[in-house]
């Protein structure tokens, strides 16, 4: 797999893995880049000493991850590449991303430690603390996006802003338990000594950038939008909100003239530690790291009236917008590469994990059998068009809409039921319910009507994530959104790390002047040749009737279940 061509690296520190994708520029002008190398480290399987399940440690609503595990994962990832003969010297630029909302609390002296790393030793052995010097981490366990323990802090933050709607007008979102501002407030209140020892606070993305840079990296605008602290229009910290969370927070978040940096900014060159230990070139650029959701946007050729749906641990729907129009259940964030625009994001926590649970209950964990059950239910779907079954599968606390979870609601034959008849109907209905929920909340975000077909007019749905390999899911998606569903040929590669590798390539070409970088959208247009239609909407009248009736009943379930 080695290549003498320049390589551009994207790194994704996600919930369960640390993943790397290296791309090489196209052989011909206007062609797509090629994926030259991929590697990954699975936290549970390869770093079992940290005791994580699904990359996290959960104690009730408190869900954290060991920050030192992330550091050791980078040690392990680069060691695996080194053993495989990866050509570090050909890497011209590195960028990356991390799971959104999570935070890392650097201890006093951490910046000095990052700048003086010994290339003969691992990052873990130096930053984890020794008898001679303490750890670089003031808070060993980092709160992550799955945490739901900060309801009290959220309510106080909303009160400071003048209510949930007022906070959303400022930051793009109402207060959410997983967002970084409320999490910082909780750390300050419950671990005051650790907060006092904190020199700087990074997001997971800027934490990873800091390791490569050899100094604490600034936070980028797109990822900062998921903190409940940034004014999304001015790209500056809202001082009232900072003070409501913790004292002296501004200095802990940034020490530069600009509060945040563009998501494609060149931060500097790679730390000498990586030059000497692994053979990176001394002129290798480090480009801003961002959140995993905006990073995935950087891998998809989204055009006007396109939406992106990522089917991951949670399901995420994103769309570009020129206006910041926050909605109660959604998020508005700065766009990662169109600097004067925004993107909307809807997050559904009960995504792939909920589908996997249904698959386990009814198909013994076999997706082949799950597909058979979906097909079997579909054969009688026409006869159920006027009064179709529908459900809410909220196994875990739900984000969109806000719901405490631990509940499955089923509606069949005009009434609530404990179980569908047959019970395996869960397999089809969970797919329909999830896609209809996405459509419902997208229409709310865009201010559209409730008609499931034809409003708003979508051109395409571009799908990403592991579950995008399942054809039944994609067919239901096409039917519900009444639009073709496209999948890229790069889908078997992590979209977030691939997107950031593309950003690294574009930043390097722009800065080096070897090739005019142009607009990043031009880079994404080259990916159009890798896109293929995975599913088309079916147009039978009875199917449209079934979806309309399910959409209406879903809206009623939301109201009746106090969502």
PDB file of N, CA, C and O in Angstrom, residues 66-68 71 104-107 110 127-128 134-140 197 207:
ATOM      1  N   UNK A  66     -11.776   7.598  29.633  1.00  0.00           N
ATOM      2  CA  UNK A  66     -10.446   7.967  30.128  1.00  0.00           C
ATOM      3  C   UNK A  66      -9.656   8.707  29.045  1.00  0.00           C
ATOM      4  O   UNK A  66      -9.394   8.147  27.976  1.00  0.00           O
ATOM      5  N   UNK A  67      -9.286   9.946  29.310  1.00  0.00           N
ATOM      6  CA  UNK A  67      -8.531  10.721  28.315  1.00  0.00           C
ATOM      7  C   UNK A  67      -7.183  10.068  28.034  1.00  0.00           C
ATOM      8  O   UNK A  67      -6.672  10.144  26.913  1.00  0.00           O
ATOM      9  N   UNK A  68      -6.594   9.417  29.049  1.00  0.00           N
ATOM     10  CA  UNK A  68      -5.309   8.751  28.825  1.00  0.00           C
ATOM     11  C   UNK A  68      -5.461   7.594  27.840  1.00  0.00           C
ATOM     12  O   UNK A  68      -4.520   7.280  27.088  1.00  0.00           O
ATOM     13  N   UNK A  71      -4.938   8.931  24.460  1.00  0.00           N
ATOM     14  CA  UNK A  71      -3.514   9.167  24.194  1.00  0.00           C
ATOM     15  C   UNK A  71      -2.824   7.853  23.849  1.00  0.00           C
ATOM     16  O   UNK A  71      -2.049   7.772  22.882  1.00  0.00           O
ATOM     17  N   UNK A 104     -11.668  17.824  27.540  1.00  0.00           N
ATOM     18  CA  UNK A 104     -10.444  17.368  28.204  1.00  0.00           C
ATOM     19  C   UNK A 104      -9.896  18.536  29.019  1.00  0.00           C
ATOM     20  O   UNK A 104      -9.734  19.640  28.498  1.00  0.00           O
ATOM     21  N   UNK A 105      -9.587  18.278  30.277  1.00  0.00           N
ATOM     22  CA  UNK A 105      -9.109  19.309  31.192  1.00  0.00           C
ATOM     23  C   UNK A 105      -7.603  19.134  31.377  1.00  0.00           C
ATOM     24  O   UNK A 105      -7.147  18.209  32.048  1.00  0.00           O
ATOM     25  N   UNK A 106      -6.835  20.045  30.771  1.00  0.00           N
ATOM     26  CA  UNK A 106      -5.374  19.996  30.864  1.00  0.00           C
ATOM     27  C   UNK A 106      -4.931  20.566  32.219  1.00  0.00           C
ATOM     28  O   UNK A 106      -5.374  21.629  32.639  1.00  0.00           O
ATOM     29  N   UNK A 107      -4.016  19.861  32.886  1.00  0.00           N
ATOM     30  CA  UNK A 107      -3.498  20.345  34.164  1.00  0.00           C
ATOM     31  C   UNK A 107      -2.477  21.458  33.939  1.00  0.00           C
ATOM     32  O   UNK A 107      -1.915  21.615  32.846  1.00  0.00           O
ATOM     33  N   UNK A 110       0.746  21.463  31.511  1.00  0.00           N
ATOM     34  CA  UNK A 110       0.546  20.560  30.369  1.00  0.00           C
ATOM     35  C   UNK A 110       1.139  21.129  29.086  1.00  0.00           C
ATOM     36  O   UNK A 110       1.720  20.386  28.285  1.00  0.00           O
ATOM     37  N   UNK A 127       2.683  11.804  29.394  1.00  0.00           N
ATOM     38  CA  UNK A 127       1.536  12.659  29.721  1.00  0.00           C
ATOM     39  C   UNK A 127       0.654  12.063  30.802  1.00  0.00           C
ATOM     40  O   UNK A 127      -0.178  12.757  31.392  1.00  0.00           O
ATOM     41  N   UNK A 128       0.830  10.763  31.080  1.00  0.00           N
ATOM     42  CA  UNK A 128       0.005  10.111  32.080  1.00  0.00           C
ATOM     43  C   UNK A 128       0.456  10.333  33.501  1.00  0.00           C
ATOM     44  O   UNK A 128      -0.244   9.959  34.438  1.00  0.00           O
ATOM     45  N   UNK A 134       3.594  15.245  37.669  1.00  0.00           N
ATOM     46  CA  UNK A 134       2.209  14.828  37.647  1.00  0.00           C
ATOM     47  C   UNK A 134       1.683  14.615  36.238  1.00  0.00           C
ATOM     48  O   UNK A 134       2.381  14.822  35.238  1.00  0.00           O
ATOM     49  N   UNK A 135       0.423  14.228  36.171  1.00  0.00           N
ATOM     50  CA  UNK A 135      -0.234  13.987  34.896  1.00  0.00           C
ATOM     51  C   UNK A 135      -0.517  15.307  34.182  1.00  0.00           C
ATOM     52  O   UNK A 135      -0.676  16.358  34.808  1.00  0.00           O
ATOM     53  N   UNK A 136      -0.587  15.227  32.868  1.00  0.00           N
ATOM     54  CA  UNK A 136      -0.991  16.391  32.069  1.00  0.00           C
ATOM     55  C   UNK A 136      -2.493  16.609  32.148  1.00  0.00           C
ATOM     56  O   UNK A 136      -2.993  17.605  31.617  1.00  0.00           O
ATOM     57  N   UNK A 137      -3.220  15.721  32.812  1.00  0.00           N
ATOM     58  CA  UNK A 137      -4.682  15.766  32.855  1.00  0.00           C
ATOM     59  C   UNK A 137      -5.155  16.115  34.258  1.00  0.00           C
ATOM     60  O   UNK A 137      -4.861  15.393  35.224  1.00  0.00           O
ATOM     61  N   UNK A 138      -5.892  17.226  34.378  1.00  0.00           N
ATOM     62  CA  UNK A 138      -6.445  17.602  35.675  1.00  0.00           C
ATOM     63  C   UNK A 138      -7.655  16.750  36.033  1.00  0.00           C
ATOM     64  O   UNK A 138      -7.930  16.496  37.206  1.00  0.00           O
ATOM     65  N   UNK A 139      -8.403  16.301  35.011  1.00  0.00           N
ATOM     66  CA  UNK A 139      -9.590  15.452  35.201  1.00  0.00           C
ATOM     67  C   UNK A 139      -9.358  14.186  34.373  1.00  0.00           C
ATOM     68  O   UNK A 139      -9.448  14.223  33.137  1.00  0.00           O
ATOM     69  N   UNK A 140      -9.034  13.065  35.004  1.00  0.00           N
ATOM     70  CA  UNK A 140      -8.697  11.847  34.241  1.00  0.00           C
ATOM     71  C   UNK A 140      -9.841  11.331  33.374  1.00  0.00           C
ATOM     72  O   UNK A 140      -9.611  10.817  32.280  1.00  0.00           O
ATOM     73  N   UNK A 197      -6.904  23.314  39.229  1.00  0.00           N
ATOM     74  CA  UNK A 197      -5.640  22.829  38.642  1.00  0.00           C
ATOM     75  C   UNK A 197      -5.647  22.893  37.129  1.00  0.00           C
ATOM     76  O   UNK A 197      -4.636  22.599  36.491  1.00  0.00           O
ATOM     77  N   UNK A 207      -8.126  18.628  21.497  1.00  0.00           N
ATOM     78  CA  UNK A 207      -7.214  17.808  22.299  1.00  0.00           C
ATOM     79  C   UNK A 207      -6.306  16.978  21.398  1.00  0.00           C
ATOM     80  O   UNK A 207      -5.073  16.940  21.569  1.00  0.00           O
TER      81      UNK A 207
END
